mmCIF file of C-alpha atoms and ligand atoms in Angstrom:
data_model
loop_
_atom_site.group_PDB
_atom_site.id
_atom_site.type_symbol
_atom_site.label_atom_id
_atom_site.label_comp_id
_atom_site.label_asym_id
_atom_site.label_seq_id
_atom_site.Cartn_x
_atom_site.Cartn_y
_atom_site.Cartn_z
ATOM 1 C CA MET K 130 -25.659 73.946 -20.331
ATOM 2 C CA ARG K 131 -24.609 70.421 -20.307
ATOM 3 C CA ASN K 132 -24.532 70.259 -16.605
ATOM 4 C CA VAL K 133 -28.049 71.508 -16.153
ATOM 5 C CA GLN K 134 -29.319 68.968 -18.674
ATOM 6 C CA THR K 135 -27.646 66.094 -16.883
ATOM 7 C CA GLU K 136 -29.193 67.159 -13.519
ATOM 8 C CA VAL K 137 -32.662 67.333 -15.167
ATOM 9 C CA SER K 138 -32.440 63.840 -16.599
ATOM 10 C CA VAL K 139 -31.234 62.422 -13.247
ATOM 11 C CA GLU K 140 -34.184 63.941 -11.622
ATOM 12 C CA GLU K 141 -36.596 62.635 -14.099
ATOM 13 C CA ARG K 142 -35.168 59.039 -13.650
ATOM 14 C CA THR K 143 -35.392 59.341 -9.931
ATOM 15 C CA CYS K 144 -39.082 60.277 -10.278
ATOM 16 C CA LEU K 145 -39.758 57.253 -12.618
ATOM 17 C CA PHE K 146 -38.172 54.809 -10.135
ATOM 18 C CA ASP K 147 -40.243 56.343 -7.295
ATOM 19 C CA ILE K 148 -43.405 55.779 -9.245
ATOM 20 C CA ILE K 149 -42.510 52.171 -10.063
ATOM 21 C CA GLY K 150 -41.462 51.588 -6.434
ATOM 22 C CA ALA K 151 -44.772 52.958 -5.152
ATOM 23 C CA TYR K 152 -46.765 50.735 -7.489
ATOM 24 C CA PHE K 153 -44.747 47.760 -6.460
ATOM 25 C CA GLU K 154 -45.238 48.406 -2.833
ATOM 26 C CA TYR K 155 -48.947 48.906 -3.316
ATOM 27 C CA GLY K 156 -49.293 45.715 -5.268
ATOM 28 C CA MET K 157 -47.454 43.775 -2.510
ATOM 29 C CA THR K 158 -49.613 45.296 0.149
ATOM 30 C CA VAL K 159 -52.819 44.300 -1.608
ATOM 31 C CA ALA K 160 -51.556 40.741 -2.355
ATOM 32 C CA PHE K 161 -50.157 39.921 1.023
ATOM 33 C CA THR K 162 -53.260 41.454 2.730
ATOM 34 C CA ALA K 163 -55.450 39.055 0.658
ATOM 35 C CA ILE K 164 -53.277 36.123 1.521
ATOM 36 C CA GLY K 165 -53.165 37.075 5.157
ATOM 37 C CA ARG K 166 -56.966 37.350 5.287
ATOM 38 C CA ALA K 167 -57.408 34.046 3.453
ATOM 39 C CA VAL K 168 -55.012 32.204 5.719
ATOM 40 C CA ALA K 169 -56.397 33.702 9.014
ATOM 41 C CA GLY K 170 -59.929 32.971 7.855
ATOM 42 C CA ARG K 171 -59.383 29.082 7.479
ATOM 43 C CA PRO K 172 -56.466 28.217 9.744
ATOM 44 C CA ILE K 173 -57.123 24.451 9.986
ATOM 45 C CA MET K 174 -57.563 23.977 6.217
ATOM 46 C CA VAL K 175 -54.341 25.877 5.634
ATOM 47 C CA LEU K 176 -52.388 23.855 8.096
ATOM 48 C CA LEU K 177 -53.621 20.637 6.736
ATOM 49 C CA TYR K 178 -52.972 21.476 3.075
ATOM 50 C CA SER K 179 -49.360 22.720 3.889
ATOM 51 C CA ALA K 180 -48.597 19.667 5.912
ATOM 52 C CA ALA K 181 -49.771 17.533 2.953
ATOM 53 C CA LEU K 182 -47.751 19.558 0.538
ATOM 54 C CA VAL K 183 -44.653 19.168 2.766
ATOM 55 C CA ALA K 184 -45.203 15.408 2.992
ATOM 56 C CA VAL K 185 -45.496 15.114 -0.797
ATOM 57 C CA LEU K 186 -42.376 17.198 -1.491
ATOM 58 C CA SER K 187 -40.341 15.238 1.134
ATOM 59 C CA TRP K 188 -41.213 11.822 -0.405
ATOM 60 C CA GLY K 189 -37.819 11.684 -2.098
ATOM 61 C CA ILE K 190 -36.082 11.337 1.333
ATOM 62 C CA LYS K 191 -37.178 7.704 1.229
ATOM 63 C CA SER K 192 -34.648 6.936 -1.435
ATOM 64 C CA LEU K 193 -31.893 9.075 0.029
ATOM 65 C CA GLU K 194 -28.499 7.170 0.352
ATOM 66 C CA VAL K 195 -25.862 8.597 2.652
ATOM 67 C CA ILE K 196 -22.449 7.986 1.179
ATOM 68 C CA THR K 197 -19.966 7.345 3.930
ATOM 69 C CA ASP K 198 -17.305 5.527 1.995
ATOM 70 C CA PRO K 199 -14.359 7.889 1.855
ATOM 71 C CA VAL K 200 -13.202 6.699 -1.557
ATOM 72 C CA GLU K 201 -16.610 7.536 -3.018
ATOM 73 C CA LEU K 202 -16.830 10.844 -1.206
ATOM 74 C CA TRP K 203 -13.401 12.287 -2.007
ATOM 75 C CA SER K 204 -12.400 10.898 -5.337
ATOM 76 C CA SER K 205 -14.049 11.284 -8.711
ATOM 77 C CA PRO K 206 -14.800 8.010 -10.490
ATOM 78 C CA ASN K 207 -12.726 9.330 -13.463
ATOM 79 C CA SER K 208 -9.687 10.307 -11.439
ATOM 80 C CA ARG K 209 -6.490 8.565 -12.427
ATOM 81 C CA GLY K 210 -5.747 7.268 -9.013
ATOM 82 C CA ARG K 211 -9.157 5.826 -8.621
ATOM 83 C CA MET K 212 -9.019 4.055 -12.011
ATOM 84 C CA GLU K 213 -5.519 2.685 -11.313
ATOM 85 C CA LYS K 214 -6.769 1.324 -8.001
ATOM 86 C CA GLU K 215 -9.730 -0.323 -9.625
ATOM 87 C CA TYR K 216 -7.482 -1.865 -12.262
ATOM 88 C CA TYR K 217 -5.081 -3.143 -9.534
ATOM 89 C CA ASP K 218 -8.029 -4.571 -7.576
ATOM 90 C CA SER K 219 -9.412 -6.316 -10.605
ATOM 91 C CA GLN K 220 -6.098 -7.876 -11.554
ATOM 92 C CA PHE K 221 -4.944 -8.907 -7.948
ATOM 93 C CA GLU K 222 -6.933 -9.799 -4.902
ATOM 94 C CA PRO K 223 -8.040 -6.649 -3.056
ATOM 95 C CA PHE K 224 -5.218 -6.080 -0.577
ATOM 96 C CA PHE K 225 -1.878 -7.629 -0.137
ATOM 97 C CA ARG K 226 0.335 -6.568 2.709
ATOM 98 C CA SER K 227 4.005 -6.681 2.740
ATOM 99 C CA GLU K 228 6.293 -7.379 5.630
ATOM 100 C CA GLN K 229 9.884 -6.599 5.666
ATOM 101 C CA LEU K 230 12.884 -8.269 7.248
ATOM 102 C CA ILE K 231 15.960 -5.962 7.221
ATOM 103 C CA ILE K 232 19.317 -7.482 8.121
ATOM 104 C CA LYS K 233 22.412 -5.378 8.304
ATOM 105 C CA ALA K 234 25.955 -6.540 7.906
ATOM 106 C CA ILE K 235 27.588 -4.924 10.777
ATOM 107 C CA GLY K 236 31.281 -5.552 11.610
ATOM 108 C CA TYR K 237 31.980 -7.094 8.142
ATOM 109 C CA ASP K 238 34.442 -5.704 5.822
ATOM 110 C CA SER K 239 33.772 -4.803 2.246
ATOM 111 C CA VAL K 240 34.586 -7.640 -0.214
ATOM 112 C CA LYS K 241 36.611 -7.503 -3.448
ATOM 113 C CA HIS K 242 35.070 -9.059 -6.523
ATOM 114 C CA PRO K 243 37.390 -12.050 -7.384
ATOM 115 C CA ASP K 244 37.449 -11.282 -11.170
ATOM 116 C CA SER K 245 37.146 -7.511 -11.550
ATOM 117 C CA GLY K 246 38.629 -6.496 -8.152
ATOM 118 C CA GLU K 247 35.747 -4.078 -7.584
ATOM 119 C CA VAL K 248 34.887 -3.281 -4.000
ATOM 120 C CA TRP K 249 31.385 -4.510 -3.102
ATOM 121 C CA GLY K 250 29.673 -3.872 0.184
ATOM 122 C CA PRO K 251 29.887 -5.983 3.203
ATOM 123 C CA ALA K 252 26.409 -7.597 2.489
ATOM 124 C CA PHE K 253 28.232 -9.691 -0.228
ATOM 125 C CA ASN K 254 30.481 -11.536 2.199
ATOM 126 C CA GLN K 255 29.709 -15.068 1.193
ATOM 127 C CA SER K 256 29.486 -16.504 4.634
ATOM 128 C CA PHE K 257 27.252 -13.747 5.767
ATOM 129 C CA PHE K 258 25.097 -14.278 2.683
ATOM 130 C CA LEU K 259 24.797 -17.966 3.580
ATOM 131 C CA ASP K 260 23.854 -17.046 7.251
ATOM 132 C CA VAL K 261 21.165 -14.772 6.195
ATOM 133 C CA PHE K 262 19.897 -17.340 3.706
ATOM 134 C CA ASP K 263 19.648 -19.888 6.427
ATOM 135 C CA LEU K 264 17.595 -17.446 8.508
ATOM 136 C CA THR K 265 15.160 -16.472 5.711
ATOM 137 C CA ASN K 266 14.853 -20.021 4.678
ATOM 138 C CA TYR K 267 14.035 -20.992 8.214
ATOM 139 C CA LEU K 268 11.314 -18.323 8.194
ATOM 140 C CA GLN K 269 9.919 -19.422 4.876
ATOM 141 C CA GLU K 270 10.063 -23.134 5.212
ATOM 142 C CA LYS K 271 10.556 -24.311 8.775
ATOM 143 C CA LEU K 272 9.022 -21.872 11.105
ATOM 144 C CA ARG K 273 5.602 -23.088 12.061
ATOM 145 C CA ALA K 274 3.181 -22.029 14.786
ATOM 146 C CA PRO K 275 0.595 -24.147 16.573
ATOM 147 C CA TRP K 276 -2.793 -23.398 15.210
ATOM 148 C CA GLY K 277 -6.415 -24.611 15.621
ATOM 149 C CA SER K 278 -9.272 -24.323 17.996
ATOM 150 C CA ASP K 279 -8.131 -27.249 20.080
ATOM 151 C CA LEU K 280 -4.359 -27.285 20.009
ATOM 152 C CA HIS K 281 -3.791 -30.493 21.795
ATOM 153 C CA GLU K 282 -6.172 -32.645 19.862
ATOM 154 C CA THR K 283 -5.397 -31.521 16.330
ATOM 155 C CA ASN K 284 -1.600 -30.565 16.600
ATOM 156 C CA GLU K 285 -2.194 -28.314 13.567
ATOM 157 C CA THR K 286 0.488 -25.843 12.575
ATOM 158 C CA VAL K 287 0.688 -23.041 10.205
ATOM 159 C CA GLY K 288 3.656 -21.351 8.465
ATOM 160 C CA LEU K 289 4.396 -18.550 5.999
ATOM 161 C CA ALA K 290 3.489 -20.644 2.988
ATOM 162 C CA ASP K 291 -0.098 -20.910 4.318
ATOM 163 C CA VAL K 292 -0.580 -17.126 4.409
ATOM 164 C CA CYS K 293 1.665 -15.772 1.752
ATOM 165 C CA PHE K 294 0.959 -14.420 -1.752
ATOM 166 C CA ALA K 295 1.827 -17.025 -4.313
ATOM 167 C CA PRO K 296 1.144 -15.592 -7.725
ATOM 168 C CA LEU K 297 1.292 -18.778 -9.674
ATOM 169 C CA LYS K 298 -0.936 -20.825 -7.548
ATOM 170 C CA PRO K 299 -2.053 -23.588 -7.845
ATOM 171 C CA ASP K 300 0.783 -24.587 -10.222
ATOM 172 C CA ASN K 301 3.499 -23.173 -8.018
ATOM 173 C CA HIS K 302 2.988 -22.747 -4.204
ATOM 174 C CA LYS K 303 6.114 -20.816 -3.598
ATOM 175 C CA CYS K 304 5.745 -17.495 -1.791
ATOM 176 C CA ALA K 305 6.560 -14.261 -3.594
ATOM 177 C CA VAL K 306 9.449 -13.281 -1.308
ATOM 178 C CA GLN K 307 11.559 -10.419 -2.764
ATOM 179 C CA SER K 308 14.981 -11.408 -1.598
ATOM 180 C CA ALA K 309 18.421 -11.673 -3.150
ATOM 181 C CA PHE K 310 18.242 -15.353 -2.635
ATOM 182 C CA GLN K 311 15.715 -15.598 -5.431
ATOM 183 C CA TYR K 312 18.507 -15.028 -7.954
ATOM 184 C CA PHE K 313 19.800 -18.380 -6.785
ATOM 185 C CA GLN K 314 16.269 -19.864 -6.828
ATOM 186 C CA ASN K 315 16.854 -20.338 -2.894
ATOM 187 C CA SER K 316 19.359 -22.938 -3.631
ATOM 188 C CA ARG K 317 21.931 -23.281 -0.804
ATOM 189 C CA ALA K 318 24.339 -25.127 -3.084
ATOM 190 C CA LYS K 319 24.280 -22.324 -5.729
ATOM 191 C CA ILE K 320 24.931 -19.645 -3.029
ATOM 192 C CA GLY K 321 27.760 -21.741 -1.389
ATOM 193 C CA ASN K 322 29.683 -22.228 -4.577
ATOM 194 C CA ARG K 323 32.144 -19.422 -5.004
ATOM 195 C CA ASN K 324 31.902 -19.324 -8.890
ATOM 196 C CA SER K 325 28.107 -19.567 -9.234
ATOM 197 C CA PHE K 326 27.818 -17.049 -6.308
ATOM 198 C CA TRP K 327 29.745 -14.240 -8.160
ATOM 199 C CA ARG K 328 28.540 -15.212 -11.544
ATOM 200 C CA THR K 329 24.832 -14.968 -10.467
ATOM 201 C CA LEU K 330 25.378 -11.647 -8.711
ATOM 202 C CA ASP K 331 27.054 -10.312 -11.812
ATOM 203 C CA THR K 332 24.283 -11.428 -14.058
ATOM 204 C CA CYS K 333 21.204 -10.814 -11.837
ATOM 205 C CA ALA K 334 22.117 -8.047 -9.404
ATOM 206 C CA VAL K 335 24.194 -6.045 -11.797
ATOM 207 C CA SER K 336 23.222 -6.392 -15.365
ATOM 208 C CA ASN K 337 19.727 -7.642 -15.799
ATOM 209 C CA HIS K 338 17.446 -8.895 -13.082
ATOM 210 C CA VAL K 339 14.682 -9.973 -15.351
ATOM 211 C CA GLN K 340 16.490 -12.687 -17.257
ATOM 212 C CA LEU K 341 15.008 -16.201 -17.050
ATOM 213 C CA ASP K 342 17.938 -17.443 -15.015
ATOM 214 C CA CYS K 343 17.371 -14.829 -12.459
ATOM 215 C CA LEU K 344 13.631 -15.352 -11.830
ATOM 216 C CA GLY K 345 12.867 -16.551 -8.345
ATOM 217 C CA ASP K 346 11.448 -19.873 -7.445
ATOM 218 C CA PHE K 347 7.977 -18.235 -7.199
ATOM 219 C CA GLY K 348 8.229 -17.426 -10.929
ATOM 220 C CA GLY K 349 8.823 -13.680 -10.798
ATOM 221 C CA PRO K 350 11.721 -11.199 -10.984
ATOM 222 C CA VAL K 351 13.256 -9.416 -8.078
ATOM 223 C CA ASP K 352 14.401 -5.831 -8.357
ATOM 224 C CA PRO K 353 17.946 -5.414 -6.820
ATOM 225 C CA LYS K 354 16.724 -2.108 -5.356
ATOM 226 C CA LEU K 355 14.229 -4.115 -3.265
ATOM 227 C CA ALA K 356 16.492 -7.022 -2.384
ATOM 228 C CA PHE K 357 19.463 -4.992 -1.187
ATOM 229 C CA GLY K 358 19.667 -1.998 1.144
ATOM 230 C CA GLY K 359 22.153 0.809 1.888
ATOM 231 C CA TYR K 360 22.558 2.325 -1.528
ATOM 232 C CA LEU K 361 24.217 5.697 -1.716
ATOM 233 C CA LYS K 362 21.900 8.569 -1.858
ATOM 234 C CA ASP K 363 23.782 10.055 -4.739
ATOM 235 C CA PRO K 364 24.710 7.122 -7.115
ATOM 236 C CA LYS K 365 27.390 9.233 -8.708
ATOM 237 C CA ALA K 366 29.296 9.456 -5.488
ATOM 238 C CA GLY K 367 30.736 6.015 -6.032
ATOM 239 C CA LEU K 368 30.209 2.483 -7.223
ATOM 240 C CA GLU K 369 26.605 1.619 -6.500
ATOM 241 C CA ARG K 370 27.353 -1.637 -4.982
ATOM 242 C CA ALA K 371 30.252 -0.522 -2.789
ATOM 243 C CA ASN K 372 28.193 0.620 0.089
ATOM 244 C CA ILE K 373 25.466 -2.061 0.241
ATOM 245 C CA THR K 374 25.310 -3.249 3.864
ATOM 246 C CA ALA K 375 21.797 -4.472 4.368
ATOM 247 C CA PHE K 376 19.506 -7.248 3.120
ATOM 248 C CA VAL K 377 15.875 -6.607 2.626
ATOM 249 C CA ALA K 378 13.575 -9.483 2.316
ATOM 250 C CA LEU K 379 9.966 -8.517 1.507
ATOM 251 C CA PHE K 380 7.333 -11.068 2.375
ATOM 252 C CA THR K 381 4.012 -10.413 0.810
ATOM 253 C CA LEU K 382 1.080 -11.707 2.823
ATOM 254 C CA ASP K 383 -2.276 -12.448 1.370
ATOM 255 C CA LEU K 384 -4.638 -10.510 3.625
ATOM 256 C CA ARG K 385 -7.673 -12.549 2.716
ATOM 257 C CA ARG K 386 -6.114 -15.837 3.920
ATOM 258 C CA GLN K 387 -4.610 -14.036 6.754
ATOM 259 C CA GLU K 388 -8.021 -12.876 7.898
ATOM 260 C CA ASN K 389 -9.154 -16.431 8.068
ATOM 261 C CA ASN K 390 -6.120 -17.565 9.941
ATOM 262 C CA ARG K 391 -5.482 -14.413 12.029
ATOM 263 C CA LEU K 392 -1.743 -14.751 11.601
ATOM 264 C CA ASP K 393 0.835 -12.044 11.330
ATOM 265 C CA VAL K 394 4.567 -11.726 10.667
ATOM 266 C CA PHE K 395 6.229 -8.496 11.471
ATOM 267 C CA CYS K 396 9.928 -8.228 11.775
ATOM 268 C CA CYS K 397 12.543 -5.742 11.401
ATOM 269 C CA VAL K 398 15.699 -7.239 12.901
ATOM 270 C CA GLN K 399 19.304 -6.068 13.016
ATOM 271 C CA GLY K 400 21.638 -8.998 12.859
ATOM 272 C CA GLU K 401 24.977 -8.649 14.554
ATOM 273 C CA LYS K 402 27.971 -10.668 13.531
ATOM 274 C CA ARG K 403 27.943 -13.303 16.164
ATOM 275 C CA GLU K 404 24.778 -13.566 18.238
ATOM 276 C CA LYS K 405 22.739 -13.225 15.049
ATOM 277 C CA HIS K 406 20.965 -16.492 15.089
ATOM 278 C CA GLY K 407 19.980 -17.039 18.634
ATOM 279 C CA ALA K 408 18.739 -13.523 19.114
ATOM 280 C CA THR K 409 16.800 -13.011 16.031
ATOM 281 C CA GLU K 410 15.091 -16.353 15.923
ATOM 282 C CA GLY K 411 13.874 -15.910 19.428
ATOM 283 C CA VAL K 412 12.293 -12.575 18.781
ATOM 284 C CA LEU K 413 10.829 -13.618 15.504
ATOM 285 C CA TYR K 414 9.411 -16.857 16.948
ATOM 286 C CA LYS K 415 7.732 -14.993 19.696
ATOM 287 C CA ILE K 416 6.156 -12.458 17.335
ATOM 288 C CA PHE K 417 5.211 -15.071 14.871
ATOM 289 C CA LYS K 418 3.476 -17.090 17.637
ATOM 290 C CA GLU K 419 1.368 -14.129 18.653
HETATM 291 C C1 LIG H 1664 33.465 -12.747 5.454
HETATM 292 O O1 LIG H 1664 33.431 -12.602 6.798
HETATM 293 C C2 LIG H 1664 34.103 -13.569 7.541
HETATM 294 C C3 LIG H 1664 33.808 -13.363 8.997
HETATM 295 O O2 LIG H 1664 34.089 -12.033 9.348
HETATM 296 C C4 LIG H 1664 35.646 -13.419 7.240
HETATM 297 O O3 LIG H 1664 36.291 -14.340 7.985
HETATM 298 C C5 LIG H 1664 35.794 -13.704 5.788
HETATM 299 O O4 LIG H 1664 37.174 -13.384 5.398
HETATM 300 C C6 LIG H 1664 34.892 -12.675 4.889
HETATM 301 N N1 LIG H 1664 34.974 -13.008 3.528
HETATM 302 C C7 LIG H 1664 35.389 -12.145 2.667
HETATM 303 C C8 LIG H 1664 35.419 -12.522 1.274
HETATM 304 O O5 LIG H 1664 35.729 -11.004 2.925
HETATM 305 C C1 LIG H 1665 -0.379 -33.947 19.548
HETATM 306 O O1 LIG H 1665 0.892 -33.820 20.129
HETATM 307 C C2 LIG H 1665 0.949 -34.393 21.478
HETATM 308 C C3 LIG H 1665 2.310 -34.077 22.069
HETATM 309 O O2 LIG H 1665 3.264 -34.182 21.042
HETATM 310 C C4 LIG H 1665 0.642 -35.923 21.345
HETATM 311 O O3 LIG H 1665 0.684 -36.453 22.718
HETATM 312 C C5 LIG H 1665 -0.674 -36.166 20.840
HETATM 313 O O4 LIG H 1665 -0.950 -37.533 20.674
HETATM 314 C C6 LIG H 1665 -0.846 -35.446 19.498
HETATM 315 N N1 LIG H 1665 -2.164 -35.584 19.027
HETATM 316 C C7 LIG H 1665 -2.476 -36.021 17.804
HETATM 317 C C8 LIG H 1665 -3.855 -36.050 17.389
HETATM 318 O O5 LIG H 1665 -1.642 -36.292 17.021
HETATM 319 C C1 LIG H 1666 31.130 3.876 0.302
HETATM 320 O O1 LIG H 1666 32.178 2.881 0.219
HETATM 321 C C2 LIG H 1666 33.524 3.378 -0.061
HETATM 322 C C3 LIG H 1666 34.425 2.094 -0.201
HETATM 323 O O2 LIG H 1666 34.167 1.235 0.853
HETATM 324 C C4 LIG H 1666 33.982 4.217 1.057
HETATM 325 O O3 LIG H 1666 35.156 4.773 0.801
HETATM 326 C C5 LIG H 1666 32.983 5.392 1.239
HETATM 327 O O4 LIG H 1666 33.249 6.130 2.426
HETATM 328 C C6 LIG H 1666 31.497 4.857 1.450
HETATM 329 N N1 LIG H 1666 30.630 5.923 1.443
HETATM 330 C C7 LIG H 1666 29.648 6.065 2.279
HETATM 331 C C8 LIG H 1666 28.712 7.271 2.133
HETATM 332 O O5 LIG H 1666 29.477 5.224 3.208
#
């Protein structure tokens, strides 16, 4: 009994839908026939009116702005990265570029700390330290390239200090160079003295690099992880300082000034024990001159 009833109700519903469908179709036919007749009867009027309607509706194109800046396109104004970049840009000048000079102590033996007897990496050989200091000091202070539209008449020159980032300007014109020599405030006498050499390294490179005595001559601290290279991948495998072989000096250039001067420093040099000076200065000088 139930089955029969179900079939009946399905049939009834089908009938109802057919009726609705038929009315709908009839209504559509009538309406579109009327529209078709009206349009075909006055073609020019219809074309004019629809052209006018399209023109009115497209009026907004006038104020359409095409966004091509990838930062605007791909990052939300509320995204963390975007907000941090904006904060950075508002605190510093838009972009600073860093240039690295990497010098490796090849052929030097590890050194023993005179007090504790710990083994430190070859980069801490004092005479090597002094040699590298002379090289970076030369780059920072003495290396100058001719500059100017008319070289022979003005004899103008430009050096790193003219294009570098100096955070405390105009009170302090020293460049923010992140090198180990900043622990000694770039003083050759302090590096050359055996006692102050080890005392400063103990204080600044090992215990706390943000102490006042360890600040660089540009007025800021230098992270030992930036100033030295060659740390072990796994610090637990041995004394952290025992395998340091390289020096990393990070020069920060102020891109805005650089754009005015069109100057560049790019160097990644490996210094050998003996021919270090002649070779590296030649290469650097040429690149710097470009
Ligand atoms: C540093 O290196 C020089 C040259 O190789 C060497 O004569 C000197 O003994 C080394 N100094 C130390 C403390 O190992
Ligand atoms: C520039 O240097 C050249 C060569 O050293 C010299 O002859 C010339 O007088 C200098 N010009 C000026 C303006 O100092
Ligand atoms: C690190 O230095 C120690 C002592 O000089 C040496 O025995 C060890 O092989 C070095 N490890 C690596 C990975 O260079």
